Short mmCIF file of N, CA and C and ligand atoms in Angstrom, two decimals:
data_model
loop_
_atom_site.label_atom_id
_atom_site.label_comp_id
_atom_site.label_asym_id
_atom_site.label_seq_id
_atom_site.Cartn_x
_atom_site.Cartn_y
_atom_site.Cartn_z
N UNK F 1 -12.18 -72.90 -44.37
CA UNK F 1 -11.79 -72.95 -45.77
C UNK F 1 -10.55 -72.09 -46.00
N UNK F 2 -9.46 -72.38 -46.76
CA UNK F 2 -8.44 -72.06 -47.00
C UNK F 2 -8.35 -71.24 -48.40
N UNK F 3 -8.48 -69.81 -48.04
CA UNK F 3 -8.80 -69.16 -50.01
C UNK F 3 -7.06 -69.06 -50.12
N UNK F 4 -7.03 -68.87 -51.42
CA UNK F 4 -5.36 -68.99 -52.46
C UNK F 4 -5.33 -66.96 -51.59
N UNK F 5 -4.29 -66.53 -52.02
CA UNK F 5 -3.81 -65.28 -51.39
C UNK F 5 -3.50 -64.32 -52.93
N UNK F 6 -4.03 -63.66 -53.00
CA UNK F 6 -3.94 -62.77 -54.24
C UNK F 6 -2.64 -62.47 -54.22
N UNK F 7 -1.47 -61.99 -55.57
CA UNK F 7 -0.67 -61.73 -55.45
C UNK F 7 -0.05 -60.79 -56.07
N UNK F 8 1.05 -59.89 -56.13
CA UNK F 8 0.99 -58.25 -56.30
C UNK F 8 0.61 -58.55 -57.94
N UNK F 9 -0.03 -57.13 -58.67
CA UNK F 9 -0.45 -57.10 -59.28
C UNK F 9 -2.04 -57.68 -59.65
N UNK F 10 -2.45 -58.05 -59.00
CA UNK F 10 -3.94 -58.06 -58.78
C UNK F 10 -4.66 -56.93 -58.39
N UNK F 11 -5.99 -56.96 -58.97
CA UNK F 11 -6.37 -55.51 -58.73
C UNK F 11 -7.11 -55.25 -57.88
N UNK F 12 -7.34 -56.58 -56.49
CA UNK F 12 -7.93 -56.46 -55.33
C UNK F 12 -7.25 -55.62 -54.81
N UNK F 13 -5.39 -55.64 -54.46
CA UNK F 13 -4.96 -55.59 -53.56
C UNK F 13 -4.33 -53.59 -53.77
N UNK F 14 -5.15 -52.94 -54.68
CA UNK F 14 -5.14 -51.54 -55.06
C UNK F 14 -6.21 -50.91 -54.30
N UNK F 15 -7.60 -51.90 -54.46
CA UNK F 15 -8.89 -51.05 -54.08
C UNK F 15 -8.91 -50.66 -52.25
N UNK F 16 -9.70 -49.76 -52.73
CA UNK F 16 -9.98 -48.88 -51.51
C UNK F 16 -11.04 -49.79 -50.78
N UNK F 17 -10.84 -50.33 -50.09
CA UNK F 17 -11.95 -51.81 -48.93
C UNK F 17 -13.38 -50.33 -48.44
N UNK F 18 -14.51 -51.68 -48.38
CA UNK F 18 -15.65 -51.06 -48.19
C UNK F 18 -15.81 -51.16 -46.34
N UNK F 19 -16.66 -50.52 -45.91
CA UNK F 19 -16.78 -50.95 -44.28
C UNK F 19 -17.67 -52.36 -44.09
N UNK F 20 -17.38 -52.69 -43.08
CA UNK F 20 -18.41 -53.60 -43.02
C UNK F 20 -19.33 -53.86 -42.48
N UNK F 21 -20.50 -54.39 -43.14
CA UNK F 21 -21.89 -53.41 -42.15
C UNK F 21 -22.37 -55.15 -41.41
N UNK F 22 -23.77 -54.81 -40.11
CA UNK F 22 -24.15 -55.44 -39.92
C UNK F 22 -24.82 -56.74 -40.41
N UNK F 23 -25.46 -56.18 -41.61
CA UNK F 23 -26.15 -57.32 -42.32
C UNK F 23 -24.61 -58.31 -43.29
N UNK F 24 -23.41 -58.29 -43.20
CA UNK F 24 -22.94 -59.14 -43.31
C UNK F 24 -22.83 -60.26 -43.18
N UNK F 25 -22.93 -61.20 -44.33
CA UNK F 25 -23.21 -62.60 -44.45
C UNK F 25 -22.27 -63.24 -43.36
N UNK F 26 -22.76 -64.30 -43.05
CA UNK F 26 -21.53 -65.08 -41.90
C UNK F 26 -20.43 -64.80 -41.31
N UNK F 27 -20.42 -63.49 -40.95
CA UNK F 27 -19.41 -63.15 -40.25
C UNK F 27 -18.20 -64.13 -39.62
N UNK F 28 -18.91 -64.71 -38.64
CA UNK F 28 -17.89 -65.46 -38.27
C UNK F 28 -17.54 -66.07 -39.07
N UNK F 29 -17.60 -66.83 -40.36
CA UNK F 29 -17.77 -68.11 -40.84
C UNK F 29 -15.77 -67.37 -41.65
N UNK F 30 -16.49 -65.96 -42.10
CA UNK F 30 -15.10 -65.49 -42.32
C UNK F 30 -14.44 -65.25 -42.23
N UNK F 31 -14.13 -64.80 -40.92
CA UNK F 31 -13.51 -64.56 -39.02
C UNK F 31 -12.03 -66.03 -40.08
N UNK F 32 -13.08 -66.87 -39.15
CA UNK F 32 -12.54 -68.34 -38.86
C UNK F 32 -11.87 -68.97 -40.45
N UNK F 33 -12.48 -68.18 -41.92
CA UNK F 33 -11.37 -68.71 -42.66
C UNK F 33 -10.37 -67.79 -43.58
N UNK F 34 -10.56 -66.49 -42.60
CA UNK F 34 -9.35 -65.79 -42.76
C UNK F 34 -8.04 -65.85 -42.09
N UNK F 35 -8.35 -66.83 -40.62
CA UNK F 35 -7.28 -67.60 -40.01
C UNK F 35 -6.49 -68.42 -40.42
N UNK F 36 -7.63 -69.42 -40.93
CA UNK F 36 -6.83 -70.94 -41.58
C UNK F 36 -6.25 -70.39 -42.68
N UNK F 37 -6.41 -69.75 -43.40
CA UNK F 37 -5.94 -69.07 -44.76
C UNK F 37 -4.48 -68.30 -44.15
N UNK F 38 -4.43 -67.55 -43.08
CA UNK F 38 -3.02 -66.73 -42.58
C UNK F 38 -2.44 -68.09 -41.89
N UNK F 39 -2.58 -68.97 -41.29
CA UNK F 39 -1.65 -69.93 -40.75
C UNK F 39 -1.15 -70.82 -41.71
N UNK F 40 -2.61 -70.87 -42.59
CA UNK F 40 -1.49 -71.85 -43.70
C UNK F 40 -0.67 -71.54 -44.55
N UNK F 41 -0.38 -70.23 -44.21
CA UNK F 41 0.28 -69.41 -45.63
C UNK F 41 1.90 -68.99 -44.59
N UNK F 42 1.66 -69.32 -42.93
CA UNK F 42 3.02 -69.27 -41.83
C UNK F 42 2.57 -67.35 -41.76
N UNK F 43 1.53 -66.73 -41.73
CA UNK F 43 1.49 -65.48 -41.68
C UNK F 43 1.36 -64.89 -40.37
N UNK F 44 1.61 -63.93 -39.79
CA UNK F 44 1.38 -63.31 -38.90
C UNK F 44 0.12 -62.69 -38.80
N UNK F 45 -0.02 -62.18 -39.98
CA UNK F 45 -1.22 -61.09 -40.29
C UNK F 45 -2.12 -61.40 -41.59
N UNK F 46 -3.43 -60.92 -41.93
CA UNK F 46 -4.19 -61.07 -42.96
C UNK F 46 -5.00 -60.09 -43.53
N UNK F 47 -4.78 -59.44 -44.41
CA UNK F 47 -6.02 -58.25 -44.74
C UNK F 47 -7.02 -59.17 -45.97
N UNK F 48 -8.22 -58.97 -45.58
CA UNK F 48 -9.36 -58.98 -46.58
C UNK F 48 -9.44 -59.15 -47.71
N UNK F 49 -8.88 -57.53 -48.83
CA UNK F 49 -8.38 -57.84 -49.80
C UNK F 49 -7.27 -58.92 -50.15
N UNK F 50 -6.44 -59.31 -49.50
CA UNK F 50 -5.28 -60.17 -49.91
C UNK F 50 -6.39 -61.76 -50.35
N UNK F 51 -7.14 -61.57 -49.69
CA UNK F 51 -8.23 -63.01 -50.61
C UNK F 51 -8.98 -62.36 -51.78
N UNK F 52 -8.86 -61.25 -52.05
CA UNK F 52 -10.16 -61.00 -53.23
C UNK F 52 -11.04 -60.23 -52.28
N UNK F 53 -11.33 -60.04 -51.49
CA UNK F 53 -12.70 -59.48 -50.57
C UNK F 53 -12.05 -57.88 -50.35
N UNK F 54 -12.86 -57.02 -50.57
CA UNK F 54 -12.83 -55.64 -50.38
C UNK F 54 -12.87 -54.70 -49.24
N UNK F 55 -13.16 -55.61 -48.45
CA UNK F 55 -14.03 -54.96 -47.13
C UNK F 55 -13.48 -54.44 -45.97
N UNK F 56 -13.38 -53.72 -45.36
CA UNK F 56 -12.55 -53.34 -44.16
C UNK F 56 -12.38 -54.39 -42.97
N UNK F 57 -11.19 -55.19 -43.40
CA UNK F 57 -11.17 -56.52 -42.19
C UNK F 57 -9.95 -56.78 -42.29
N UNK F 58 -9.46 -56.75 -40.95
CA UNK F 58 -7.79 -57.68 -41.39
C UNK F 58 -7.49 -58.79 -39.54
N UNK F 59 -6.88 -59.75 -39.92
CA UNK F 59 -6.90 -60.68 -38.65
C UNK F 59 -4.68 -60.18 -38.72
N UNK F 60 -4.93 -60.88 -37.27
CA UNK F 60 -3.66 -61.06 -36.30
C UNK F 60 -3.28 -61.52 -35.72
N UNK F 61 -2.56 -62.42 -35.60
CA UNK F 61 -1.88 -63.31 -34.35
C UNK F 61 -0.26 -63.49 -34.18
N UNK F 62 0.57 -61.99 -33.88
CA UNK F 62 2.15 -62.16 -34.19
C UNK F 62 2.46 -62.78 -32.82
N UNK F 63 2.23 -63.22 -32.00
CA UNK F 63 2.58 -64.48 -31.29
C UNK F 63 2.18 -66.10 -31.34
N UNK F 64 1.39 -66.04 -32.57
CA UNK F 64 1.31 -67.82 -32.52
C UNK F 64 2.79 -68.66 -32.67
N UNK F 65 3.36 -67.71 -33.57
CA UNK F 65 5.00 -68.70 -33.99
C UNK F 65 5.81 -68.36 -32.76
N UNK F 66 6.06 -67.40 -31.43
CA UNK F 66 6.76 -66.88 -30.16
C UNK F 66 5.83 -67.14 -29.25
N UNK F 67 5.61 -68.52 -29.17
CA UNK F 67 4.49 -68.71 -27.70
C UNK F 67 5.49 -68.21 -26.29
N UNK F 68 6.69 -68.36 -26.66
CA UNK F 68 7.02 -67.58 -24.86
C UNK F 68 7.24 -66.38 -25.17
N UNK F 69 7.05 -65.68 -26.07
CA UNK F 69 7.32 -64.38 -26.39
C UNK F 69 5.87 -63.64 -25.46
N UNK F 70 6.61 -63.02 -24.15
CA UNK F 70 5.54 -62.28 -23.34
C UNK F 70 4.86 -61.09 -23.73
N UNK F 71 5.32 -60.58 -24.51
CA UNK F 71 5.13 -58.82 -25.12
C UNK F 71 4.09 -59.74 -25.87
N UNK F 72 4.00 -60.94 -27.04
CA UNK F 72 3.03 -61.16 -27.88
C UNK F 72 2.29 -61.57 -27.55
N UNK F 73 1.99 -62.24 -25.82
CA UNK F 73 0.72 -62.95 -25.50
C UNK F 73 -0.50 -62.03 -25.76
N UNK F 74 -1.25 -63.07 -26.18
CA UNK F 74 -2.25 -62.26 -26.40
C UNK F 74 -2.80 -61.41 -27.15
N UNK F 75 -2.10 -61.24 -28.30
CA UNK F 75 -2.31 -60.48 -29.62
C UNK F 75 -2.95 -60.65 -30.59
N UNK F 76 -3.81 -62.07 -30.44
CA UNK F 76 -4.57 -62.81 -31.73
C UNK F 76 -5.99 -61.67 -31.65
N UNK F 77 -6.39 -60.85 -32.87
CA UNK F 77 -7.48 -59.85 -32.69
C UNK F 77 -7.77 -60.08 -34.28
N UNK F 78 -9.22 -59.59 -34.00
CA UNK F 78 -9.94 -59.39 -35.58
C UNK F 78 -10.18 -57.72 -35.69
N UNK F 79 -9.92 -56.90 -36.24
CA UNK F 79 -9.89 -55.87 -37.12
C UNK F 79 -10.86 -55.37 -37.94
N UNK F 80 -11.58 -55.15 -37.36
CA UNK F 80 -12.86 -54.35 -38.66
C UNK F 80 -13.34 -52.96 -38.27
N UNK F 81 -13.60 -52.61 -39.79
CA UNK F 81 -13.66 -50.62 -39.72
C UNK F 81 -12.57 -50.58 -38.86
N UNK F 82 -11.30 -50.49 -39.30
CA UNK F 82 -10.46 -49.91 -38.09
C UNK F 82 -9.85 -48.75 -38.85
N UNK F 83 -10.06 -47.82 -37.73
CA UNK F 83 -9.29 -46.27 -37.81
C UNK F 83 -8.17 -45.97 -36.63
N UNK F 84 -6.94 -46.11 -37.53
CA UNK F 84 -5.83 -45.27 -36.70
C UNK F 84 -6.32 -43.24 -36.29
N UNK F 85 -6.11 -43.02 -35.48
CA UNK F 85 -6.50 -41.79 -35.45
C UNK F 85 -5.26 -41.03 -34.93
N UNK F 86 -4.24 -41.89 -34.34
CA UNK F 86 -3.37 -41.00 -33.79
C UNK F 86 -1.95 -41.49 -34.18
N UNK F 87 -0.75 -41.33 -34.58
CA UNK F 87 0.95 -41.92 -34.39
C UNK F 87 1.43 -41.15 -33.76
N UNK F 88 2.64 -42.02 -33.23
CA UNK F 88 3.96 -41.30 -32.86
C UNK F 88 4.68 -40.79 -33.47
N UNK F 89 5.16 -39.64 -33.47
CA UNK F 89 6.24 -38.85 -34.16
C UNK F 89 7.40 -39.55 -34.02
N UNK F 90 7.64 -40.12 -33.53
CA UNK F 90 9.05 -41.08 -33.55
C UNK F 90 8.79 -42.30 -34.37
N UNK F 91 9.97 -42.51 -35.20
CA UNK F 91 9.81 -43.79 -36.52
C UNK F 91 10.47 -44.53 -36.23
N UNK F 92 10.38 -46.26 -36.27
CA UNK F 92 11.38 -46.95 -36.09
C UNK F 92 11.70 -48.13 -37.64
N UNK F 93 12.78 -48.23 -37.70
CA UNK F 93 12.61 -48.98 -39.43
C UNK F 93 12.80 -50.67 -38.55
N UNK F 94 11.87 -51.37 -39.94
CA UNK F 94 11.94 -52.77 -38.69
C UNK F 94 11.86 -53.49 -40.79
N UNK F 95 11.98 -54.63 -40.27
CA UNK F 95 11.90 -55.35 -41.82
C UNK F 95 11.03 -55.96 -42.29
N UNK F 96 9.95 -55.79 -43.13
CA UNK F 96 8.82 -56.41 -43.42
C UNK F 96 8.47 -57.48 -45.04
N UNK F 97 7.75 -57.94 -44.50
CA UNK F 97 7.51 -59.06 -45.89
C UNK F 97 6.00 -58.83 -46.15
N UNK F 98 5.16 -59.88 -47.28
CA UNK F 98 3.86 -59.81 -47.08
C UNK F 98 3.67 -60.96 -48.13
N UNK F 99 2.75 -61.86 -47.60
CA UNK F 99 1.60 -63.08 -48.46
C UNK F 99 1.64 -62.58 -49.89
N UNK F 100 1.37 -61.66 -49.66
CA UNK F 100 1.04 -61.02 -51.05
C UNK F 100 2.36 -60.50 -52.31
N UNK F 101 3.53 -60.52 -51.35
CA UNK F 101 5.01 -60.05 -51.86
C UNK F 101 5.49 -61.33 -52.00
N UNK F 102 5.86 -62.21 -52.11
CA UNK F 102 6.62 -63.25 -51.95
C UNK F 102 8.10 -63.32 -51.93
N UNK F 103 8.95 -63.28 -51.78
CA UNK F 103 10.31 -63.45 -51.76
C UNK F 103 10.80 -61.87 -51.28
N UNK F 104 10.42 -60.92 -51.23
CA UNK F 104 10.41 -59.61 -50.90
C UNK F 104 10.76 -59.03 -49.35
N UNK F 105 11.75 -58.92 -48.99
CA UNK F 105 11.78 -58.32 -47.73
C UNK F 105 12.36 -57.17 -47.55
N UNK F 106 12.40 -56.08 -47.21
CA UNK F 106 12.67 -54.85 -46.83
C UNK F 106 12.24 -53.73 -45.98
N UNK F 107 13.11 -53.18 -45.52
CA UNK F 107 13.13 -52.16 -44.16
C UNK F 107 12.37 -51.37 -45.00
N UNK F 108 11.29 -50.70 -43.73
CA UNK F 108 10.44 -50.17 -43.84
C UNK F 108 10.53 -49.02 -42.31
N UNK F 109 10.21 -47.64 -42.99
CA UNK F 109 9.84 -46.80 -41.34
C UNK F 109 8.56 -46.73 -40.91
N UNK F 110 8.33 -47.09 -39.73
CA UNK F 110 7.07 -46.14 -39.53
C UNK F 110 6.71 -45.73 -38.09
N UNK F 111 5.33 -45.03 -37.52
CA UNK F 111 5.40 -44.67 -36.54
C UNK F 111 5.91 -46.19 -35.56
N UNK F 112 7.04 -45.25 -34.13
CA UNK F 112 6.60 -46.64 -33.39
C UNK F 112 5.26 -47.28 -32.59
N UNK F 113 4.61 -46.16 -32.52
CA UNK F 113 3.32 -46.80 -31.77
C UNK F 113 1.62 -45.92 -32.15
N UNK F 114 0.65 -46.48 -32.09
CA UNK F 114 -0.25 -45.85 -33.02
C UNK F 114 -1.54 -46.32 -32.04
N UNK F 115 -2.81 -45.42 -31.84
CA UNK F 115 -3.56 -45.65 -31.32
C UNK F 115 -4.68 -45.95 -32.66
N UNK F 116 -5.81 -46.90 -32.51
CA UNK F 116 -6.79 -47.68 -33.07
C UNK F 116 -7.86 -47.77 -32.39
N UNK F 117 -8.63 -47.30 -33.25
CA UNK F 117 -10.24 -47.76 -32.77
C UNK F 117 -10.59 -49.04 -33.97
N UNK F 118 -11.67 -49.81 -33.13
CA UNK F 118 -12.26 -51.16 -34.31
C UNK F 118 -13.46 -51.73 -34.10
N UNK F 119 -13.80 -52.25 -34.41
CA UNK F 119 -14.76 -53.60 -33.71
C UNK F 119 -14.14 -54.66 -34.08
N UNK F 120 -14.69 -55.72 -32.73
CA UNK F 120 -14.02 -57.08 -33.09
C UNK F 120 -14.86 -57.84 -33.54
N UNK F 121 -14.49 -58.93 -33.75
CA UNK F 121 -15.86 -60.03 -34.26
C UNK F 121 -16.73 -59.98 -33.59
N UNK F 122 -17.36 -59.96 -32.94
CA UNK F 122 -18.73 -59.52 -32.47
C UNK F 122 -19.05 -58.16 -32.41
N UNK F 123 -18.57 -57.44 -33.45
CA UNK F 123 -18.88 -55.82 -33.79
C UNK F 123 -18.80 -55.16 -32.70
N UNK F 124 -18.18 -55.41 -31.62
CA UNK F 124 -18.33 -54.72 -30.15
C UNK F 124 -16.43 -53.70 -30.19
N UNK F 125 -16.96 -52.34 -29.76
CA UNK F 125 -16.22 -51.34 -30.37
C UNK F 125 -14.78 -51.38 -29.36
N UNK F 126 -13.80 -51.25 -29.85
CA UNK F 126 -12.43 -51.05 -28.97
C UNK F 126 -11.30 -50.10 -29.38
N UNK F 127 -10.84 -49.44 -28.23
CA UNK F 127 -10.12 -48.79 -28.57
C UNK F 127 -8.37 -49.11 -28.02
N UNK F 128 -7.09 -48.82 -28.65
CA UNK F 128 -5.87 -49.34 -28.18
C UNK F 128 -4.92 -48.79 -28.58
N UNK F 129 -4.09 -48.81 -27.55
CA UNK F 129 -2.48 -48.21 -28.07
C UNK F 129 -1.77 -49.07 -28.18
N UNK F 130 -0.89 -49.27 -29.41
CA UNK F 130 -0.20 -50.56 -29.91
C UNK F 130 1.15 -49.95 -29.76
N UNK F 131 2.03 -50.81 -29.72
CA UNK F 131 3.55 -50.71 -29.75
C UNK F 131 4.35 -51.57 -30.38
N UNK F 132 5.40 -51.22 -30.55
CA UNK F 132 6.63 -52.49 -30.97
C UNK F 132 6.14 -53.51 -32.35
N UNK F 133 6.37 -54.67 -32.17
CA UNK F 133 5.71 -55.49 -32.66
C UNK F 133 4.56 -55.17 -33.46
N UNK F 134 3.69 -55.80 -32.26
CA UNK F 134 2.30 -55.29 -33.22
C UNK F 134 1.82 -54.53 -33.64
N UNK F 135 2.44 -53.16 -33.62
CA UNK F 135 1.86 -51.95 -34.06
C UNK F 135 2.63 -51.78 -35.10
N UNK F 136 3.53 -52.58 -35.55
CA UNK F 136 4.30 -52.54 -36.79
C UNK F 136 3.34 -53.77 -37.76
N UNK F 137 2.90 -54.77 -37.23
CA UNK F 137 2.19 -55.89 -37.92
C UNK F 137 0.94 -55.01 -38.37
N UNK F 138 0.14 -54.27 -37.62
CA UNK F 138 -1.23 -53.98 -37.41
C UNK F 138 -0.68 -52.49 -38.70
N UNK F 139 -0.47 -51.84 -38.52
CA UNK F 139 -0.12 -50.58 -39.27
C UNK F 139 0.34 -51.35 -41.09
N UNK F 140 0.79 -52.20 -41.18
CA UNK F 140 1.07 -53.14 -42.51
C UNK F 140 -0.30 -53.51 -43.23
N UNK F 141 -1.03 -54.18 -41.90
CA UNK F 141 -2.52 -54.79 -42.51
C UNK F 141 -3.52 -53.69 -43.04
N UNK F 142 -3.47 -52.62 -42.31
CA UNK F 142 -4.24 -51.64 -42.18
C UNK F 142 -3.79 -50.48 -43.77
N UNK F 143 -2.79 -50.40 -44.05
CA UNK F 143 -2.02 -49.98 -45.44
C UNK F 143 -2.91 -50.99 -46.02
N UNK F 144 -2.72 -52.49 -46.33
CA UNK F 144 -3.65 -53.09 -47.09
C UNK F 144 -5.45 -52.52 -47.55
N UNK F 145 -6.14 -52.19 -46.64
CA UNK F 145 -7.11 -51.32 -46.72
C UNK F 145 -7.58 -50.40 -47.18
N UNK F 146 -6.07 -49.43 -47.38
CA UNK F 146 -6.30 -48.72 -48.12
C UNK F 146 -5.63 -48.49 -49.88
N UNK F 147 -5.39 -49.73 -49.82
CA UNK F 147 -4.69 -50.65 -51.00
C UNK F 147 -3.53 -50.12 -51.15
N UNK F 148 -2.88 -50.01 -50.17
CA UNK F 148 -1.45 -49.64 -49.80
C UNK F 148 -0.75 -50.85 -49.41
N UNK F 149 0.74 -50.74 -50.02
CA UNK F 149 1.45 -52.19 -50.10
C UNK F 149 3.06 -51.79 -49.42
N UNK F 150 3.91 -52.42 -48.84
CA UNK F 150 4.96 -51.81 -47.89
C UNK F 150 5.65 -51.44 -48.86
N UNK F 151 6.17 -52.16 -50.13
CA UNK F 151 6.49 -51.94 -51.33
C UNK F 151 6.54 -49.95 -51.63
N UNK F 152 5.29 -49.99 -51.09
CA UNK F 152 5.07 -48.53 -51.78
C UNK F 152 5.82 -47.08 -50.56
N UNK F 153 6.22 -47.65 -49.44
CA UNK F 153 6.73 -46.81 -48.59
C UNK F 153 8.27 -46.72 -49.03
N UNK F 154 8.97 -47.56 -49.83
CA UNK F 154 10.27 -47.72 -50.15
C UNK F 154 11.06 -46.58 -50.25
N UNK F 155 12.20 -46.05 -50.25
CA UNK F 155 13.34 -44.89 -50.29
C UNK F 155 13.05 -45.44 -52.04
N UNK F 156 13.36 -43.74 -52.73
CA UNK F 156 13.42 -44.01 -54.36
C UNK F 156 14.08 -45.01 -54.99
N UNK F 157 15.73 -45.20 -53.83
CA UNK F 157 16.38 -45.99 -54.64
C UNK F 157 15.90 -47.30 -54.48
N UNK F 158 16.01 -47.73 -53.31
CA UNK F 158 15.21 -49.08 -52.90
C UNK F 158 14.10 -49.32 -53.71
N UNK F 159 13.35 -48.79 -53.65
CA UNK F 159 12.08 -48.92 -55.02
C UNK F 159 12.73 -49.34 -56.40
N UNK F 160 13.48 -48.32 -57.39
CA UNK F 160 13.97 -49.02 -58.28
C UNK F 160 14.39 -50.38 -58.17
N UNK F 161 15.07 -50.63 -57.18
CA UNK F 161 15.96 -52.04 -56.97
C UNK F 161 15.27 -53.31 -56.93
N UNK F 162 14.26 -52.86 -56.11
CA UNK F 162 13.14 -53.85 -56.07
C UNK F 162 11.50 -53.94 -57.57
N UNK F 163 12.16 -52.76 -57.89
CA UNK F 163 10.63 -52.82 -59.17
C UNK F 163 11.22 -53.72 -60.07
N UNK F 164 12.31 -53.99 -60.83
CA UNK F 164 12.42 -54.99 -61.35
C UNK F 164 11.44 -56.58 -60.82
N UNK F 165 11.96 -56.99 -59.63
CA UNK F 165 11.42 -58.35 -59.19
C UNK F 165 9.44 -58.07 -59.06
N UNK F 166 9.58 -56.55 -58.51
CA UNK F 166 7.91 -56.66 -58.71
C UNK F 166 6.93 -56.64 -59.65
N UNK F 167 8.23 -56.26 -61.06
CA UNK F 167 7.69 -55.84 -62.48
C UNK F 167 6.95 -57.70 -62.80
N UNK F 168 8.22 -58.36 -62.67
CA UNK F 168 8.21 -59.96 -62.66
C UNK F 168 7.02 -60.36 -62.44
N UNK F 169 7.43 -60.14 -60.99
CA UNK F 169 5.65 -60.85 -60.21
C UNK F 169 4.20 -60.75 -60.90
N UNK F 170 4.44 -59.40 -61.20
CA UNK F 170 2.97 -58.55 -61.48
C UNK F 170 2.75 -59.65 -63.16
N UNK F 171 3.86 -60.15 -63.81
CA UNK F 171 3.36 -61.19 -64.52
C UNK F 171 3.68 -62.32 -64.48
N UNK F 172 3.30 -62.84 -63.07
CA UNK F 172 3.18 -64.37 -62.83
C UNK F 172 4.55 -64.94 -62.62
N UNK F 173 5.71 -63.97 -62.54
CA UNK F 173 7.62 -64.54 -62.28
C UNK F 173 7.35 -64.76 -60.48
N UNK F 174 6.65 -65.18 -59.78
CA UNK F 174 7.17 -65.88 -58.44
C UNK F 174 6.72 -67.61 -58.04
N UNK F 175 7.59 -67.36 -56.61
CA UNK F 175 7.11 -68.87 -56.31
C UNK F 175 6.64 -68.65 -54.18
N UNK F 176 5.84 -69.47 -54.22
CA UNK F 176 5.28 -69.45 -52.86
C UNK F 176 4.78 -70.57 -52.10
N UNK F 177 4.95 -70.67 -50.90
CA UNK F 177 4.91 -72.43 -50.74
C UNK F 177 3.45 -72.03 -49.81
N UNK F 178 2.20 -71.36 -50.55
CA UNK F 178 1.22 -71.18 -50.39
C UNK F 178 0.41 -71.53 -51.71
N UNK F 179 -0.89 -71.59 -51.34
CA UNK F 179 -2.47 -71.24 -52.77
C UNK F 179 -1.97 -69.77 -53.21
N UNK F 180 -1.94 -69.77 -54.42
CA UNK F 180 -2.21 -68.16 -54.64
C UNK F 180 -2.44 -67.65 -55.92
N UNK F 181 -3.34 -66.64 -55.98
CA UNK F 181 -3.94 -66.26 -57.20
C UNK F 181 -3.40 -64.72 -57.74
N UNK F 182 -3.98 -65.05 -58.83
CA UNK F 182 -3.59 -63.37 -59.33
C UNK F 182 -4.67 -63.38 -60.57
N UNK F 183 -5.22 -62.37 -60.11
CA UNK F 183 -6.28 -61.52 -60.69
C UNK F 183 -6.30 -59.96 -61.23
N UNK F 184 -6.04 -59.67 -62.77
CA UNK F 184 -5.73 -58.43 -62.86
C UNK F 184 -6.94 -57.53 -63.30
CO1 CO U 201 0.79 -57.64 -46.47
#
């Protein structure tokens, strides 16, 4: 199932996500349509909240669109309870967008590489050091969680420049060649 993608100014995409416990309803069932929901939207990445859902979960796959891209084989992962515990002191600025931003792109710093603990869809526990790429995708989703938006890492001035278009959004001024809702 394909849910619409909440969009800024909704008040999912503020809250602080809950963990997610065992007795969770169909796990997989949500696994599998938090995918179809990020591919049909051309996404790399998906956090939880960005559908309305609160919960500590975000999916990944920044090599489905670079199938010969070798660094990305292999990167499609599910994300739950995930805790960064460690960054690099070294920052690299790379340019980011989000489902949830629409027309919005801007350089962003952050660590270049970050270690993660999680469980994956089958709640079975992992731990990883990310780099490059995905540790720039994965560190984005994971801000979502804590209802943190890239928006909000901006230089002061960059922020002004861009709060106009987000003032917009936040009342219904965008367009997206996705489903998408807004809920305040
Ligand atoms: Co995002």
């Amino acid at each position: 199932m394909i849910y619409p993608i909440y969009i800024y100014g909704s008040q999912a995409l503020r809250k602080e996500c809950e963990p997610i416990t065992e007795d969770f309803p169909d796990l997989a069932k949500f696994v599998k349509d938090m995918f179809e929901t990020m591919y049909a939207a051309d996404g790399v990445g998906l956090a939880a909240p960005q559908i309305g859902k609160n919960v500590k979960m975000f999916v990944i796959d920044p090599g489905f669109y670079a199938p010969d891209n070798e660094e990305l084989k292999d990167t499609k992962r599910v994300y739950i309870n995930p805790e960064i515990y460690e960054e690099s002191v070294d920052e690299i600025v790379f340019t980011e967008g989000c489902l949830s931003i629409p027309g919005i792109h801007e350089d962003v710093s952050r660590p270049e590489a970050v270690k993660i603990r999680y469980l994956d869809e089958n709640l079975q526990p992992h731990d990883e050091l990310l780099e490059g790429y995905v540790a720039r995708v994965v560190q984005h989703e994971y801000d979502h969680l804590q209802g943190t938006l890239f928006t909000d890492h901006l230089a002061p001035l960059r922020k002004t420049l861009v709060g106009g278009k987000l003032n917009g959004m936040s009342k219904g001024k965008f367009s997206a060649g996705y489903r998408t809702k807004q809920v305040k």
